[in-house]
Short mmCIF file of C-alpha atoms and ligand atoms in Angstrom, two decimals:
data_model
loop_
_atom_site.label_atom_id
_atom_site.label_comp_id
_atom_site.label_asym_id
_atom_site.label_seq_id
_atom_site.Cartn_x
_atom_site.Cartn_y
_atom_site.Cartn_z
CA MET A 69 86.29 70.55 109.84
CA SER A 70 90.04 70.26 110.32
CA ASP A 71 91.80 70.97 113.61
CA THR A 72 93.14 74.16 112.07
CA ALA A 73 89.66 75.69 111.92
CA LEU A 74 89.52 79.15 113.39
CA VAL A 75 87.10 82.04 113.65
CA LEU A 76 88.41 85.60 114.01
CA ARG A 77 85.84 88.11 115.22
CA SER A 78 85.96 91.90 115.39
CA THR A 79 83.51 94.79 115.36
CA ARG A 80 85.75 96.33 112.66
CA VAL A 81 86.75 93.87 109.94
CA VAL A 82 88.19 95.73 106.96
CA THR A 83 86.90 94.01 103.81
CA PRO A 84 86.85 95.09 100.15
CA GLN A 85 83.16 95.94 100.68
CA GLY A 86 83.90 98.18 103.66
CA THR A 87 84.51 97.90 107.38
CA ARG A 88 81.90 96.04 109.40
CA ALA A 89 81.39 93.77 112.38
CA ALA A 90 82.07 90.24 111.17
CA SER A 91 83.41 86.78 111.91
CA VAL A 92 86.06 85.46 109.54
CA ALA A 93 86.09 81.69 109.21
CA VAL A 94 89.49 80.19 108.45
CA ASN A 95 90.35 76.64 107.53
CA ASP A 96 93.79 75.23 106.74
CA GLY A 97 95.27 78.70 106.51
CA THR A 98 92.74 80.01 103.98
CA ILE A 99 89.79 82.34 104.51
CA ASP A 100 86.64 80.24 104.07
CA ALA A 101 83.94 82.82 104.63
CA VAL A 102 83.21 86.28 106.01
CA LEU A 103 80.14 85.75 108.21
CA PRO A 104 77.88 87.95 110.32
CA TYR A 105 79.43 89.04 113.60
CA GLY A 106 77.27 86.76 115.72
CA ALA A 107 77.59 83.66 113.51
CA ALA A 108 77.86 80.44 115.51
CA VAL A 109 81.39 79.10 115.90
CA PRO A 110 81.49 75.59 114.43
CA ALA A 111 82.18 72.77 116.87
CA GLY A 112 85.91 72.19 117.14
CA ALA A 113 86.91 75.62 115.79
CA ARG A 114 88.90 78.04 117.93
CA LEU A 115 87.56 81.56 118.43
CA ALA A 116 89.78 84.64 118.56
CA ASP A 117 87.65 87.65 119.53
CA PHE A 118 89.39 91.01 119.09
CA GLY A 119 86.50 93.13 120.32
CA ASP A 120 86.81 96.66 118.92
CA ASP A 121 90.36 96.21 117.64
CA ALA A 122 90.34 96.33 113.83
CA LEU A 123 91.01 93.21 111.76
CA LEU A 124 93.00 94.12 108.63
CA PRO A 125 94.45 91.91 105.92
CA GLY A 126 98.17 91.44 106.50
CA LEU A 127 100.01 94.24 104.73
CA VAL A 128 101.99 93.61 101.54
CA ASP A 129 105.22 95.59 101.25
CA THR A 130 106.64 95.32 97.74
CA HIS A 131 109.62 97.61 98.36
CA VAL A 132 112.09 96.25 100.91
CA HIS A 133 115.89 96.11 100.75
CA VAL A 134 116.84 93.08 102.84
CA ASN A 135 120.56 93.25 101.81
CA ASP A 136 121.09 89.54 102.49
CA PRO A 137 123.52 87.96 101.62
CA GLY A 138 126.49 90.31 101.40
CA ARG A 139 125.45 93.32 103.49
CA THR A 140 123.81 91.50 106.37
CA GLU A 141 125.31 93.96 108.82
CA TRP A 142 122.81 96.42 107.27
CA GLU A 143 119.80 94.06 107.50
CA GLY A 144 119.00 90.41 106.94
CA PHE A 145 116.06 88.09 106.29
CA TRP A 146 115.80 87.15 109.97
CA THR A 147 115.65 90.72 111.29
CA ALA A 148 113.75 92.27 108.37
CA THR A 149 110.96 89.71 108.49
CA ARG A 150 110.71 89.97 112.28
CA ALA A 151 110.35 93.75 111.96
CA ALA A 152 107.73 93.25 109.27
CA ALA A 153 105.77 90.77 111.39
CA ALA A 154 105.88 93.19 114.32
CA GLY A 155 104.54 95.92 112.01
CA GLY A 156 101.55 93.96 110.65
CA ILE A 157 103.17 93.01 107.33
CA THR A 158 102.77 89.41 106.17
CA THR A 159 104.32 89.58 102.69
CA LEU A 160 107.38 91.45 101.46
CA VAL A 161 109.10 91.54 98.10
CA ASP A 162 112.86 92.00 98.29
CA MET A 163 114.66 94.50 96.06
CA PRO A 164 117.39 93.15 93.78
CA LEU A 165 120.13 95.46 95.04
CA ASN A 166 122.23 96.14 98.10
CA SER A 167 122.70 92.42 98.59
CA LEU A 168 125.81 90.76 97.20
CA PRO A 169 125.22 89.34 94.72
CA PRO A 170 122.44 91.51 93.30
CA THR A 171 119.48 89.57 91.85
CA THR A 172 120.45 89.94 88.20
CA THR A 173 120.80 86.25 87.18
CA THR A 174 119.01 83.04 88.17
CA ALA A 175 122.19 81.86 89.94
CA HIS A 176 122.07 85.01 92.06
CA LEU A 177 118.35 84.46 92.72
CA ASP A 178 119.16 80.93 93.90
CA ALA A 179 121.79 82.37 96.27
CA LYS A 180 119.23 84.80 97.69
CA ARG A 181 116.63 82.08 98.17
CA ALA A 182 119.17 79.83 99.86
CA VAL A 183 119.92 82.41 102.56
CA ALA A 184 116.26 83.42 102.99
CA ARG A 185 115.07 79.84 103.49
CA GLY A 186 114.39 79.11 107.14
CA LYS A 187 114.78 82.78 108.15
CA ALA A 188 111.51 84.17 106.79
CA HIS A 189 108.99 85.04 109.52
CA ILE A 190 106.59 86.22 106.80
CA ASP A 191 106.18 85.34 103.12
CA VAL A 192 108.98 86.64 100.93
CA GLY A 193 109.17 87.17 97.17
CA PHE A 194 111.92 88.61 94.98
CA TRP A 195 112.30 91.27 92.34
CA GLY A 196 114.91 90.76 89.63
CA GLY A 197 117.25 93.48 88.41
CA ALA A 198 117.66 94.96 84.91
CA VAL A 199 121.20 96.27 84.50
CA PRO A 200 123.36 96.99 81.44
CA GLY A 201 124.16 93.72 79.66
CA ASN A 202 121.72 91.33 81.35
CA VAL A 203 118.82 91.38 78.87
CA LYS A 204 119.44 87.66 78.23
CA ASP A 205 118.93 86.96 81.95
CA LEU A 206 115.50 88.60 82.20
CA ARG A 207 113.40 85.81 80.69
CA PRO A 208 115.09 83.09 82.81
CA LEU A 209 114.53 85.21 85.94
CA HIS A 210 110.89 85.68 84.97
CA ASP A 211 110.52 81.92 84.47
CA ALA A 212 112.20 81.36 87.85
CA GLY A 213 109.43 83.35 89.55
CA VAL A 214 110.62 86.90 90.17
CA PHE A 215 107.76 89.41 90.34
CA GLY A 216 109.28 91.87 87.87
CA PHE A 217 112.46 93.85 87.25
CA LYS A 218 113.91 96.93 88.83
CA CYS A 219 116.14 99.40 87.04
CA PHE A 220 117.70 102.76 87.82
CA LEU A 221 117.97 105.69 85.40
CA SER A 222 120.64 107.38 87.57
CA PRO A 223 123.39 105.90 89.78
CA SER A 224 121.95 103.48 92.35
CA GLY A 225 124.41 104.12 95.16
CA VAL A 226 126.15 100.74 94.78
CA ASP A 227 128.67 99.92 92.04
CA GLU A 228 127.43 96.39 91.38
CA PHE A 229 124.00 97.62 90.26
CA PRO A 230 124.61 100.21 87.49
CA GLU A 231 121.90 102.36 85.96
CA VAL A 232 120.63 101.87 82.40
CA ASP A 233 120.80 104.57 79.73
CA GLN A 234 117.82 105.30 77.46
CA GLU A 235 118.90 102.76 74.86
CA GLN A 236 119.41 100.01 77.46
CA LEU A 237 116.09 100.95 79.07
CA ALA A 238 114.24 100.52 75.77
CA LEU A 239 116.01 97.20 75.16
CA ALA A 240 115.11 95.84 78.61
CA LEU A 241 111.53 97.10 78.50
CA GLY A 242 111.01 95.63 75.02
CA GLU A 243 112.25 92.25 76.25
CA ILE A 244 110.10 92.39 79.41
CA ALA A 245 106.99 93.45 77.48
CA GLY A 246 107.60 90.47 75.19
CA PHE A 247 106.89 88.01 78.01
CA GLY A 248 104.25 90.12 79.76
CA GLY A 249 106.48 91.20 82.63
CA LEU A 250 106.65 94.32 84.77
CA LEU A 251 109.44 96.92 84.93
CA ILE A 252 109.72 98.97 88.13
CA VAL A 253 111.77 102.12 87.83
CA HIS A 254 113.79 104.42 90.06
CA ALA A 255 112.91 107.49 88.00
CA GLU A 256 115.36 110.34 88.46
CA ASP A 257 116.95 111.80 85.32
CA PRO A 258 120.77 111.65 85.50
CA GLY A 259 121.23 114.82 83.42
CA HIS A 260 119.21 116.97 85.81
CA LEU A 261 120.99 115.44 88.81
CA ALA A 262 124.40 116.17 87.25
CA ALA A 263 123.35 119.76 86.52
CA ALA A 264 122.16 120.39 90.08
CA PRO A 265 124.60 121.47 92.81
CA ALA A 266 126.37 118.43 94.27
CA PRO A 267 125.15 117.41 97.74
CA HIS A 268 127.53 118.37 100.51
CA GLY A 269 127.60 119.23 104.19
CA PRO A 270 125.07 119.01 107.00
CA LYS A 271 122.29 121.30 105.65
CA TYR A 272 119.16 119.49 104.46
CA ALA A 273 118.30 122.36 102.08
CA ASP A 274 121.55 121.74 100.18
CA PHE A 275 120.73 118.06 99.82
CA LEU A 276 117.20 118.84 98.66
CA ALA A 277 118.58 121.22 96.01
CA SER A 278 120.78 118.41 94.68
CA ARG A 279 117.75 116.21 93.79
CA PRO A 280 115.31 118.63 92.11
CA ARG A 281 111.73 117.71 91.26
CA VAL A 282 112.40 118.21 87.56
CA SER A 283 114.66 115.15 87.54
CA GLU A 284 111.72 113.00 88.64
CA ASN A 285 109.21 114.78 86.42
CA ASP A 286 111.29 114.40 83.24
CA ALA A 287 112.32 110.82 83.96
CA ILE A 288 108.66 109.88 84.45
CA ALA A 289 107.63 111.72 81.28
CA GLY A 290 110.21 109.75 79.31
CA LEU A 291 109.10 106.48 80.87
CA ILE A 292 105.46 107.17 80.02
CA GLY A 293 106.45 107.82 76.40
CA LEU A 294 108.37 104.55 76.20
CA ALA A 295 105.63 102.50 77.92
CA ARG A 296 103.10 103.98 75.51
CA ARG A 297 105.22 103.18 72.46
CA LEU A 298 105.99 99.60 73.53
CA GLY A 299 102.61 98.82 75.13
CA ALA A 300 104.67 97.80 78.16
CA ARG A 301 103.74 97.70 81.84
CA VAL A 302 105.76 100.01 84.11
CA HIS A 303 105.65 101.03 87.76
CA VAL A 304 107.14 104.22 89.22
CA LEU A 305 108.94 103.55 92.50
CA HIS A 306 108.88 105.91 95.48
CA LEU A 307 107.30 108.97 93.87
CA SER A 308 108.33 112.10 95.74
CA SER A 309 107.63 114.96 93.31
CA GLY A 310 103.97 115.95 93.40
CA ASP A 311 104.56 117.88 90.15
CA ALA A 312 104.58 114.59 88.23
CA LEU A 313 101.03 113.68 89.25
CA PRO A 314 99.13 115.45 86.42
CA LEU A 315 101.39 113.73 83.89
CA ILE A 316 100.75 110.33 85.44
CA ALA A 317 97.02 110.92 85.76
CA ALA A 318 96.83 111.87 82.08
CA ALA A 319 98.80 108.77 81.06
CA LYS A 320 96.46 106.57 83.08
CA ARG A 321 93.44 108.19 81.42
CA ASP A 322 95.02 107.45 78.05
CA GLY A 323 95.36 103.77 78.94
CA VAL A 324 99.13 103.72 79.45
CA ARG A 325 99.91 100.74 81.69
CA ILE A 326 101.51 102.64 84.54
CA THR A 327 101.18 102.34 88.32
CA VAL A 328 102.79 104.43 91.04
CA GLU A 329 103.86 104.04 94.63
CA THR A 330 104.89 106.50 97.29
CA CYS A 331 106.33 105.91 100.76
CA PRO A 332 105.43 106.62 104.39
CA HIS A 333 108.27 109.16 104.77
CA PHE A 334 107.04 111.28 101.83
CA LEU A 335 103.54 111.32 103.34
CA THR A 336 104.44 111.97 106.96
CA LEU A 337 107.72 113.93 107.09
CA THR A 338 108.65 117.30 105.60
CA ALA A 339 111.88 119.01 104.53
CA GLU A 340 111.06 121.91 106.85
CA GLU A 341 111.34 119.75 109.98
CA ILE A 342 114.61 117.94 109.16
CA PRO A 343 117.43 119.15 111.45
CA ASP A 344 120.89 119.81 110.05
CA GLY A 345 123.05 116.70 110.08
CA ALA A 346 120.04 114.37 110.54
CA THR A 347 120.91 111.94 107.75
CA GLU A 348 118.49 109.32 109.04
CA PHE A 349 116.10 111.42 106.87
CA LYS A 350 118.26 111.08 103.72
CA CYS A 351 116.80 109.10 100.86
CA CYS A 352 116.62 109.43 97.06
CA PRO A 353 114.46 110.96 95.76
CA PRO A 354 114.31 113.18 98.85
CA ILE A 355 111.62 114.16 101.33
CA ARG A 356 110.31 117.48 99.97
CA GLU A 357 108.37 120.48 101.27
CA ASP A 358 105.08 120.39 103.17
CA THR A 359 103.15 121.71 100.15
CA ASN A 360 104.55 118.85 98.06
CA ARG A 361 103.36 116.42 100.71
CA ASP A 362 99.82 117.81 100.35
CA ALA A 363 100.02 117.12 96.61
CA LEU A 364 100.99 113.48 97.26
CA TRP A 365 98.01 113.05 99.59
CA ALA A 366 95.77 114.49 96.88
CA GLY A 367 97.30 111.96 94.45
CA LEU A 368 96.41 109.14 96.82
CA ALA A 369 92.90 110.49 97.35
CA ASP A 370 92.13 110.66 93.62
CA GLY A 371 93.75 107.30 92.80
CA THR A 372 96.69 108.60 90.76
CA ILE A 373 99.00 106.97 93.33
CA ASP A 374 98.21 103.28 93.76
CA CYS A 375 100.38 101.98 96.59
CA VAL A 376 102.17 103.01 99.77
CA VAL A 377 105.20 100.82 100.50
CA SER A 378 108.17 101.32 102.80
CA ASP A 379 111.35 101.46 100.66
CA HIS A 380 112.96 100.16 103.85
CA SER A 381 116.65 100.71 103.05
CA PRO A 382 118.76 100.50 106.19
CA SER A 383 122.49 100.72 106.77
CA THR A 384 124.85 100.60 109.73
CA ALA A 385 125.11 103.71 111.92
CA ASP A 386 128.63 104.57 110.75
CA LEU A 387 127.35 105.16 107.19
CA LYS A 388 124.84 107.72 108.46
CA THR A 389 127.43 110.47 108.94
CA ALA A 390 126.29 114.07 109.47
CA ASP A 391 127.23 114.99 105.87
CA PHE A 392 124.30 114.72 103.45
CA GLY A 393 126.70 114.25 100.55
CA ALA A 394 128.56 111.31 102.06
CA ALA A 395 125.90 109.56 104.16
CA TRP A 396 124.10 106.43 102.95
CA GLY A 397 120.74 107.31 101.39
CA GLY A 398 117.94 105.16 102.75
CA ILE A 399 115.21 105.32 105.38
CA SER A 400 114.42 102.48 107.71
CA SER A 401 110.72 102.09 108.41
CA LEU A 402 109.53 98.53 107.86
CA GLN A 403 108.05 98.15 111.34
CA LEU A 404 106.53 101.65 111.46
CA GLY A 405 104.88 102.15 108.07
CA LEU A 406 101.35 101.27 109.14
CA PRO A 407 101.14 103.53 112.22
CA ALA A 408 103.02 106.35 110.46
CA VAL A 409 100.66 106.39 107.48
CA TRP A 410 97.54 105.78 109.59
CA THR A 411 98.44 108.67 111.93
CA GLU A 412 98.56 111.13 109.04
CA ALA A 413 95.69 109.51 107.10
CA ARG A 414 93.22 109.82 109.99
CA GLU A 415 94.15 113.50 110.43
CA ARG A 416 93.31 114.04 106.78
CA GLY A 417 89.95 112.29 107.01
CA HIS A 418 90.92 108.96 105.46
CA SER A 419 89.62 105.63 106.74
CA LEU A 420 91.34 102.37 107.53
CA ASP A 421 89.76 101.09 104.31
CA ASP A 422 91.89 103.60 102.38
CA VAL A 423 95.06 102.60 104.23
CA VAL A 424 94.38 98.92 103.59
CA ARG A 425 93.81 99.59 99.90
CA TRP A 426 97.14 101.47 99.62
CA MET A 427 99.23 99.16 101.81
CA ALA A 428 97.75 95.70 101.20
CA THR A 429 95.29 95.34 98.31
CA ALA A 430 97.03 97.48 95.69
CA PRO A 431 100.58 96.18 96.36
CA ALA A 432 99.28 92.58 96.18
CA ALA A 433 97.61 93.40 92.86
CA LEU A 434 100.79 95.06 91.57
CA VAL A 435 102.69 91.78 91.87
CA GLY A 436 99.73 89.50 91.02
CA LEU A 437 99.50 87.90 94.47
CA ASP A 438 95.79 87.10 94.27
CA ARG A 439 95.80 85.17 97.56
CA LYS A 440 97.10 88.20 99.47
CA GLY A 441 95.98 91.70 100.39
CA ALA A 442 92.28 91.39 101.23
CA ILE A 443 89.91 89.69 103.65
CA GLU A 444 87.71 87.60 101.37
CA PRO A 445 87.09 83.90 100.78
CA GLY A 446 89.87 82.03 99.00
CA ARG A 447 92.68 84.31 100.12
CA ASP A 448 95.37 83.42 102.65
CA ALA A 449 94.37 83.95 106.28
CA ASP A 450 96.96 86.72 106.76
CA PHE A 451 95.90 89.41 109.21
CA ALA A 452 97.03 92.38 111.24
CA VAL A 453 95.05 93.26 114.37
CA LEU A 454 95.28 96.98 115.00
CA ALA A 455 94.21 99.21 117.89
CA PRO A 456 93.66 102.30 115.72
CA GLU A 457 93.03 104.85 118.48
CA GLU A 458 95.86 103.76 120.74
CA THR A 459 99.11 105.73 120.58
CA PHE A 460 102.76 104.96 121.26
CA THR A 461 106.02 106.88 121.12
CA VAL A 462 108.67 105.49 118.79
CA ASP A 463 111.61 104.08 120.74
CA PRO A 464 114.34 103.00 118.30
CA GLN A 465 115.50 100.32 120.72
CA ALA A 466 112.08 98.64 120.51
CA LEU A 467 112.45 98.08 116.75
CA GLN A 468 113.30 94.66 115.35
CA HIS A 469 115.36 96.21 112.52
CA ARG A 470 119.01 95.12 112.72
CA ASN A 471 120.13 98.77 113.01
CA LYS A 472 118.04 100.85 115.39
CA ILE A 473 118.17 104.02 113.30
CA THR A 474 114.89 105.68 112.41
CA ALA A 475 113.61 109.01 111.15
CA TYR A 476 110.56 108.48 113.39
CA ALA A 477 112.41 108.42 116.74
CA GLY A 478 110.40 110.17 119.46
CA LYS A 479 107.29 110.61 117.30
CA THR A 480 103.94 109.73 118.82
CA LEU A 481 101.95 107.58 116.41
CA HIS A 482 98.41 106.23 116.31
CA GLY A 483 97.82 102.53 115.76
CA VAL A 484 99.28 99.72 117.84
CA VAL A 485 99.69 96.35 116.13
CA ARG A 486 98.28 93.85 118.63
CA SER A 487 99.01 90.73 116.63
CA THR A 488 99.91 89.44 113.16
CA TRP A 489 98.69 86.21 111.58
CA LEU A 490 100.18 84.26 108.68
CA ARG A 491 97.97 81.59 107.05
CA GLY A 492 95.87 81.24 110.20
CA ARG A 493 98.81 81.09 112.58
CA ARG A 494 99.62 83.89 115.02
CA ILE A 495 103.22 84.92 114.35
CA ASN A 496 103.29 88.02 116.56
CA ASP A 497 101.25 88.42 119.74
CA GLY A 498 102.34 91.99 120.38
CA THR A 499 105.32 91.06 122.53
CA THR A 500 106.74 87.81 121.17
CA LEU A 501 107.50 86.71 117.62
CA ALA A 502 107.04 83.07 116.64
CA GLU A 503 109.68 80.93 114.94
CA PRO A 504 109.85 81.52 111.17
CA THR A 505 107.16 79.84 109.06
CA GLY A 506 107.16 82.17 106.06
CA ALA A 507 107.20 80.79 102.53
CA LEU A 508 109.34 81.91 99.61
CA LEU A 509 106.86 83.08 97.00
CA GLU A 510 107.03 82.87 93.23
CA ARG A 511 105.07 84.98 90.80
CA THR A 512 101.76 83.27 90.16
CA ARG A 513 101.93 81.59 86.81
CA ARG A 514 98.94 82.19 84.63
CA ALA A 515 97.92 80.12 81.64
ZN1 ZN B 692 114.46 101.28 97.27
#
């Protein structure tokens, strides 16, 4: 028994076999065993008893824009990972764009890792980027440990990360399939976006009309066709259009290798409630109508949607002007994803087991992190302790995000994160965050 031995006890431990009273034995940062609640604590082991607070695996957020280096006034590894730790997240995977440089070559990946080192309060991995002309960089990035490759089918919002056309998409996906990699796609069809009225002015309805559902539906249909033809593995990012769900469900039934994520804002906010000029609600694809939100919840309930991840994409306040055409598109929610989703999930009759599957287990599986995302022996001792019935009102100033802008300001949410644990070490006690001890993760290499 090492001096790092620890037992965590709760009447509500969320495990892959369900929620039950249990004691979780931890040694050297790894879960050793899930024991009966009253199991004796070995001599020399510390006991942390959480009573009726729920013990969850640390969440895994595979969609975070850290923007570091290059746009660190928007966010950075120090602030993003502190916000994540405060929100019960113990692993994040950083998107390849909005930093300068973008993660499109191994030299750029090295630059990202160099700035992240020593600043990561939680474990951090990296996506690579697939852009026009970098097919030759994909295999080296894969070998260097990125978890997969992101591409856009329509303009990304930043000039240094251009979208791919259909020919470039097929080229990149063919290359990625050749080494067993994963392509993650911002799926909005550029033709439909160009044909829609351009976004302008302070009215949310005008912005919504500029990003119609059909652009998502058709882009996803095309992607399914390509994945089917190439036998390739693809993942649809931030699904907003509920109309695409039957298409995706059918593709999954046919054995197409496709997974899908949606985001807290699509599940908890509605177009109807967004005030004019409130561009903290602007993101692409957009938050749609309440009826669409119901469809997304149905997609989660029947398993068509696999994951719920933040798409945390902050900017400085000056870029969030009152004009929906000009304002930066991105919603900041890293610290609030768990309570936001849980608040709506419990209203709709879902359990914490469901939330953990969507926000920890499935995202970990998406990126092949088999030591993350569940409370079971052999996995990292990463935990979030949650008071599920307790409520709080969102105060932007209390957020650890670099820019205190949030679409959730003033909302009362269920679920207070009491503490967060990374490999058996408490990194957030509910008021104070520990010094950074996060690791930079590489995709698990398999024989
Ligand atoms: Zn994003």
